[in-house]
């Protein structure tokens, strides 16, 4: 069992938890994820590793309640335990292979959509600590869905905030901010965009105009997360790749986002049913 | 009295009924039937059956004990060589192993060795018989990667010799393919798999689930940080293959592993689990092995009309004969000499069918089987809203990539000698990870050989 040692509600639908998992805390790196199950009949739910504390042996996760299983995660309290908690899974971000000299002085732009702030945070933190220049754009539908504002401010040189409805920061989309920064003459060596699939698609189209290398992190449907089932397959550069072992991060310009979005909605109807507590499958 | 040349039939669930449930197909023998079948064995001096069992179970000896009604003794004899008898009695391809060599098979039907092994194992379980004798602990730690048949067999032998064994398993349940792949109607999980795994635990073997070796902890760290003195890699061959034909990423196309994992490991077949499964109404399964049969029969039980598409003929089907027979009885449609060339979809990206081409058999290939060749211009479509690819699997590269001093061949299989020794001292490997997808009993055999080699290595 994996104990929740701290829980904070960041917004009414987003919660942050520190979970006891010493081996994982010791081996986790930016860009990786884990899988949790809340109970015996539960689904395996992939979540990004947002932070890790090797001394305390804890791993931090941030969950947004969007359906039955993620809601169940958010209902757990401090002192409760996860039935299963496995990771780190997936490949670490490419830059962890770069030397400190290669990182120092490089200019990075991060684009975080909604909950994407969670996976962006450990990356920005890692690079900032190694002396890179880090700018972060955070966007969300409204101010209630903005998370990690303070923390992100601590690990970035410039933080730009926007909301669809203008309830915080600028009114508009992250792509508007990208265009604005570029119009101001900013330049970056590398960019990373993480958020809902649709936002990553448009961030990719926008960034392409400026010829900046861009990495995205694909939150596909997953089952095992170990390369065993192929549920997470995506087309990258015309080839089928498994997001859980070949990714989750890929070169944005190679990703077939339309296919990825279509595959992500595969279980939509079944999940809606499950949310209404119907039984699925056998009962004819 | 019945002729000695025919075997005692085993009672089975009616095909029409079982096609709608996940209860076990075969009921197995009762005592009376088991004794009658056991009495057919002529107790050969040079038993050909034993030579053809990959773990060399003392078959005539245990069968004699069955005729005498000494089931505990029969179980003890089996336990010397096989730590998962209730599993093997159910899933071994007996027709090409022990039973395939049985002398009675020359003129009549071979002794039903598998069914007798299963009877003894089931009887032991029902009567609480288990064997936990082991040497006193020697305090030496050995790590096993993967809790499939290879890992379990290696672990039990080492535990019996007094080693402190820990199995690390990435999934949340132990058992490997026995847990996530082979369905309930062939291999009940709670009654059979979990009980046999508990027997391994009873020997003192620790099983730690939720550990990805290579990520949570590497093999190098197991040696350096956690004081393990030897490691056995039994990580299987779990990576599914796809054909690379157009339409394979349409919604509704699954690997057999995904479909079976959702159903078995995640429990979606029962309707009581949170994991969804997309069942479809017309399912086409591509492939001809055990995996294809299991996926097809699972889809059928979930309510779909199901077709198996295979590019050779029935004679070449690699699945166990019993499974093919059962699948047919249950009403699965077999399309032989047929190969998909494209998966068809609608404008929303969902599967609508399978475009196939007819095949004919040409010259024999490397495997000695006649190579299927397409018949030009013979394309035709099969309607389907779910397509399941059961084309085989290969080993996951994670461990080889994260462990120093381990080699793989061009199929991604870990290179090891016949005792399981890899290029790195103290690291052994066996089962599907070394051979590519094979069988439960071959994996167990490899696990046992490696256990002996590890003992040798650690005694030096
Ligand atoms: C590598 C990876 C990292 C992730 N990191 C996080 C994280 O840090 N925090 C977090 O809250 N979530 C994260 N997710 C997404 C999270 O796994 C899903 O939100 C969760 O599986 C939904 O389950 P559910 O039963 O609650 O909702 P469901 O009932 O399954 O789905 C509800 C709605 O969400 C959509 N949906 C389903 N699966 C996903 C998915 N994988 N991504 C996006 N939308 C989905 C469905 O189409 C549906 O509209 C990550 C996913 C991946 C693959
Ligand atoms: C659907 C299906 C039906 C089959 N039917 C039959 C049959 O009827 N008869 C028969 O004899 N054989 C059958 N087989 C084949 C048989 O199941 C396999 O050959 C056998 O299970 C191989 O055993 P193994 O121990 O080598 O590997 P596996 O059973 O694959 O076990 C490997 C284990 O290692 C774990 N693992 C992998 N990587 C890691 C890691 N990095 N860290 C920790 N753990 C890891 C996996 O999760 C898994 O649990 C079937 C296979 C399938 C898929
Ligand atoms: S383990 Fe398999 S091959 Fe050996 S006797 Fe039993 S059924 Fe036959
Ligand atoms: S070959 Fe057949 S008859 Fe002979 S010992 Fe084995 S099972 Fe009995
Ligand atoms: S989630 Fe199963 S292979 Fe990626």
mmCIF file of C-alpha atoms in Angstrom, chain A residues 5 29 35 38 40 54 62 80 82 84 95 101 132 142 151-152 175 183 192 209 219 221 246 252 255 265 269 271:
data_model
loop_
_atom_site.group_PDB
_atom_site.id
_atom_site.type_symbol
_atom_site.label_atom_id
_atom_site.label_comp_id
_atom_site.label_asym_id
_atom_site.label_seq_id
_atom_site.Cartn_x
_atom_site.Cartn_y
_atom_site.Cartn_z
ATOM 1 C CA UNK A 5 1.134 11.752 3.347
ATOM 2 C CA UNK A 29 13.127 12.010 -13.613
ATOM 3 C CA UNK A 35 0.150 4.502 -12.792
ATOM 4 C CA UNK A 38 -7.410 3.231 -5.978
ATOM 5 C CA UNK A 40 -9.143 -3.793 -6.336
ATOM 6 C CA UNK A 54 14.395 11.569 -2.593
ATOM 7 C CA UNK A 62 -1.719 16.314 -9.356
ATOM 8 C CA UNK A 80 -5.432 6.873 2.941
ATOM 9 C CA UNK A 82 -3.403 3.696 -3.039
ATOM 10 C CA UNK A 84 -1.177 0.241 -6.511
ATOM 11 C CA UNK A 95 17.389 17.197 -21.928
ATOM 12 C CA UNK A 101 27.263 23.198 -19.890
ATOM 13 C CA UNK A 132 18.847 27.754 -18.307
ATOM 14 C CA UNK A 142 -10.706 30.102 -16.341
ATOM 15 C CA UNK A 151 5.597 27.458 -7.844
ATOM 16 C CA UNK A 152 6.007 28.109 -11.540
ATOM 17 C CA UNK A 175 -1.155 30.392 -29.024
ATOM 18 C CA UNK A 183 6.377 39.506 -32.359
ATOM 19 C CA UNK A 192 7.873 22.204 -24.810
ATOM 20 C CA UNK A 209 5.881 29.168 -38.071
ATOM 21 C CA UNK A 219 -1.600 11.624 -22.750
ATOM 22 C CA UNK A 221 -5.305 6.007 -23.327
ATOM 23 C CA UNK A 246 8.701 5.182 -26.667
ATOM 24 C CA UNK A 252 5.725 17.610 -31.983
ATOM 25 C CA UNK A 255 2.892 13.579 -34.334
ATOM 26 C CA UNK A 265 -12.108 9.337 -27.395
ATOM 27 C CA UNK A 269 -19.461 6.413 -24.417
ATOM 28 C CA UNK A 271 -16.873 5.899 -19.682
#
